[in-house]
């Protein structure tokens, strides 16, 4: 198991933010991580995110999983950032529950080409962005992607970076890299990595 403090600091030195994915972790494990100074956490289920955001309001809770529309309010109200936005109807549903500041949103792009993976294809980004920009409660801040388990991981991450570069805004975030592939993601320019098992197992 990697020490969360060491990993966070070495990533920080490269300008990369560590999202500790706590979806399989119990509350005690989350508590230990908070004691270690960790503040950014990822959850893939909306209800769990709400519970934990209420319990630990000083932390930032990132939604990283597919979202059912009837759970949109949990994300609109409680998420610090929504990484897994890939359809406009769900985005509109989330927007209706955002209060105060606009919610930072990443577009999830299917960079592995696997049909079972969520996300929009790279060539649909412009159209999706045009729709997203019409929703004032959501603020587009970058792209999220997942590499295939097998095959050329580097190539998938490079593809997401190209998609970002094409948008012409170098300040946009790139959320990519998990337990087994985050070094490659960082090498390809990730600004956020989402690591679960390697931290909590
Ligand atoms: C679970 C999950 C992660 C973390 O995966 P690990 O292999 O546990 O590091 C990252 N991103 C998403 C979207 C996930 O669902």
Coordinates of C-alpha atoms and ligand atoms in Angstrom, one line a residue:
X1 CA 0.0 0.0 0.0
X2 CA 1.2 3.5 -0.9
X3 CA 1.4 6.1 1.9
X4 CA -1.2 8.8 1.0
X5 CA 1.0 11.6 2.3
X6 CA 4.0 10.7 0.3
X7 CA 2.0 10.2 -2.8
X8 CA 0.1 13.4 -2.4
X9 CA 3.2 15.4 -1.9
X10 CA 5.1 13.8 -4.9
X11 CA 2.1 14.5 -7.1
X12 CA 1.7 18.0 -5.8
X13 CA 5.3 18.7 -6.8
X14 CA 4.2 17.9 -10.4
X15 CA 1.1 20.0 -10.2
X16 CA -1.2 16.9 -10.0
X17 CA -4.0 16.7 -7.5
X18 CA -4.7 13.3 -5.8
X19 CA -8.3 12.2 -5.6
X20 CA -8.5 9.3 -3.1
X21 CA -11.2 7.1 -4.4
X22 CA -13.0 5.8 -1.3
X23 CA -15.8 3.9 -2.9
X24 CA -14.7 0.6 -1.4
X25 CA -13.3 2.0 1.8
X26 CA -15.1 2.0 5.2
X27 CA -15.6 5.2 7.3
X28 CA -12.6 4.3 9.5
X29 CA -10.3 4.1 6.5
X30 CA -11.6 7.5 5.3
X31 CA -11.1 9.0 8.7
X32 CA -7.4 7.8 8.8
X33 CA -6.9 9.3 5.4
X34 CA -8.3 12.7 6.6
X35 CA -6.0 12.5 9.5
X36 CA -3.2 12.1 7.0
X37 CA -4.2 15.4 5.5
X38 CA -6.2 14.1 2.5
X39 CA -9.1 16.4 1.5
X40 CA -10.1 15.3 -2.0
X41 CA -12.2 12.1 -2.2
X42 CA -13.9 10.3 -5.1
X43 CA -17.1 8.4 -4.9
X44 CA -19.0 6.5 -7.6
X45 CA -22.4 6.3 -6.0
X46 CA -24.5 9.5 -5.5
X47 CA -26.0 8.4 -2.2
X48 CA -22.7 7.5 -0.7
X49 CA -21.3 10.8 -1.8
X50 CA -24.1 12.7 -0.1
X51 CA -23.6 10.7 3.2
X52 CA -19.9 11.3 3.3
X53 CA -20.1 15.0 2.2
X54 CA -22.5 15.5 5.1
X55 CA -20.3 13.7 7.5
X56 CA -17.1 15.4 6.3
X57 CA -18.1 18.8 4.9
X58 CA -14.5 20.1 5.1
X59 CA -13.5 17.6 2.4
X60 CA -14.1 17.9 -1.3
X61 CA -16.3 15.1 -2.7
X62 CA -15.8 14.2 -6.4
X63 CA -18.4 12.3 -8.3
X64 CA -16.7 9.9 -10.6
X65 CA -19.3 7.2 -11.5
X66 CA -22.3 6.9 -13.8
X67 CA -25.2 8.9 -12.4
X68 CA -28.9 8.0 -12.5
X69 CA -31.0 11.0 -13.2
X70 CA -33.2 10.5 -10.1
X71 CA -30.0 10.9 -8.0
X72 CA -29.0 14.1 -9.7
X73 CA -29.9 16.2 -6.7
X74 CA -27.3 14.6 -4.5
X75 CA -24.6 15.7 -6.9
X76 CA -26.0 19.1 -7.6
X77 CA -26.1 19.8 -3.8
X78 CA -23.1 17.9 -2.4
X79 CA -20.4 17.3 -5.0
X80 CA -17.4 19.6 -5.2
X81 CA -16.8 18.5 -8.8
X82 CA -18.5 16.1 -11.2
X83 CA -16.1 14.1 -13.3
X84 CA -18.5 11.8 -15.1
X85 CA -20.8 14.0 -17.1
X86 CA -21.5 12.6 -20.5
X87 CA -25.1 13.3 -21.3
X88 CA -27.0 16.6 -21.4
X89 CA -30.2 15.5 -19.9
X90 CA -28.5 14.3 -16.7
X91 CA -26.4 17.5 -16.8
X92 CA -29.7 19.6 -16.8
X93 CA -31.1 17.5 -14.0
X94 CA -28.0 18.1 -11.9
X95 CA -28.0 21.8 -12.7
X96 CA -31.5 22.2 -11.3
X97 CA -30.1 21.4 -7.8
X98 CA -27.0 23.5 -7.8
X99 CA -27.2 26.4 -5.4
X100 CA -24.7 29.2 -5.0
X101 CA -21.5 28.7 -7.1
X102 CA -21.7 26.9 -10.4
X103 CA -20.6 23.2 -10.1
X104 CA -17.3 22.4 -11.8
X105 CA -17.8 19.7 -14.4
X106 CA -15.6 17.4 -16.5
X107 CA -16.7 15.8 -19.6
X108 CA -16.1 12.0 -19.6
X109 CA -14.6 10.9 -22.9
X110 CA -14.5 7.3 -24.0
X111 CA -10.8 7.1 -24.8
X112 CA -10.4 3.3 -24.8
X113 CA -12.9 2.7 -27.6
X114 CA -14.5 0.0 -25.6
X115 CA -18.3 0.1 -26.1
X116 CA -18.9 -0.9 -22.5
X117 CA -17.1 2.1 -21.2
X118 CA -19.1 5.3 -20.4
X119 CA -18.3 8.6 -22.0
X120 CA -18.8 10.4 -25.2
X121 CA -16.6 9.6 -28.2
X122 CA -13.8 12.2 -28.8
X123 CA -15.5 13.5 -32.0
X124 CA -18.7 14.4 -30.0
X125 CA -16.9 16.8 -27.6
X126 CA -17.7 20.0 -29.4
X127 CA -21.4 19.3 -29.7
X128 CA -21.6 18.3 -26.0
X129 CA -19.7 21.4 -25.0
X130 CA -22.0 23.7 -26.9
X131 CA -24.9 22.2 -24.9
X132 CA -23.1 22.3 -21.6
X133 CA -22.2 26.0 -22.1
X134 CA -25.9 26.8 -22.2
X135 CA -26.3 25.6 -18.6
X136 CA -25.1 28.4 -16.3
X137 CA -25.2 26.4 -13.1
X138 CA -22.4 24.1 -14.5
X139 CA -18.9 25.3 -15.2
X140 CA -16.9 23.2 -17.7
X141 CA -13.4 22.7 -16.4
X142 CA -11.9 19.8 -18.3
X143 CA -12.0 16.2 -19.5
X144 CA -12.0 12.8 -17.7
X145 CA -11.1 9.4 -19.2
X146 CA -10.3 5.8 -18.3
X147 CA -7.8 3.7 -20.2
X148 CA -8.5 0.1 -21.2
X149 CA -7.2 -2.5 -18.8
X150 CA -5.2 -4.0 -21.6
X151 CA -3.6 -2.4 -24.6
X152 CA -1.7 0.8 -24.9
X153 CA -2.6 2.9 -21.9
X154 CA -0.2 5.7 -22.8
X155 CA -1.9 6.0 -26.1
X156 CA -5.4 6.4 -24.5
X157 CA -4.1 9.1 -22.1
X158 CA -2.3 10.9 -25.0
X159 CA -5.6 10.9 -26.9
X160 CA -7.4 12.7 -24.0
X161 CA -4.6 15.2 -23.8
X162 CA -4.9 15.9 -27.6
X163 CA -8.7 16.4 -27.1
X164 CA -7.9 19.0 -24.4
X165 CA -5.2 20.7 -26.5
X166 CA -7.6 21.0 -29.4
X167 CA -9.9 23.0 -27.2
X168 CA -7.2 25.6 -27.0
X169 CA -7.3 26.2 -23.2
X170 CA -4.2 24.9 -21.4
X171 CA -5.8 25.6 -18.0
X172 CA -8.4 22.8 -18.6
X173 CA -8.1 19.8 -16.2
X174 CA -7.3 16.3 -17.3
X175 CA -8.7 13.7 -14.8
X176 CA -7.0 10.4 -15.7
X177 CA -5.1 7.6 -14.1
X178 CA -6.1 5.0 -11.5
X179 CA -4.2 2.5 -9.3
X180 CA -2.6 0.5 -12.0
X181 CA -1.9 3.2 -14.6
X182 CA -1.5 6.6 -12.9
X183 CA 2.3 7.0 -13.6
X184 CA 1.5 6.8 -17.4
X185 CA -1.3 9.3 -16.9
X186 CA 0.9 11.7 -15.1
X187 CA 3.5 11.3 -17.9
X188 CA 0.8 12.3 -20.4
X189 CA -0.2 15.4 -18.5
X190 CA -2.9 14.4 -16.0
X191 CA -3.8 17.2 -13.6
X192 CA -5.8 14.9 -11.3
X193 CA -5.4 11.2 -10.7
X194 CA -8.2 9.0 -9.1
X195 CA -6.6 6.3 -7.0
X196 CA -8.6 3.8 -4.9
X197 CA -7.2 0.3 -4.3
X198 CA -3.5 1.3 -4.2
X199 CA -4.3 3.6 -1.3
X200 CA -7.0 1.7 0.6
X201 CA -6.3 -2.0 0.2
Ligands
LIG1 C1 -13.0 3.0 -9.0 C2 -12.6 4.1 -9.9 C3 -11.3 4.6 -9.8 C4 -10.3 4.0 -8.9 O1 -9.9 2.8 -9.3 P1 -8.7 2.0 -8.5 O2 -8.4 0.9 -9.5 O3 -9.4 1.5 -7.3 O4 -7.6 2.9 -8.3 C5 -11.0 5.7 -10.6 N1 -11.9 6.2 -11.5 C6 -13.2 5.7 -11.6 C7 -14.1 6.3 -12.6 C8 -13.6 4.6 -10.8 O5 -14.8 4.1 -10.9

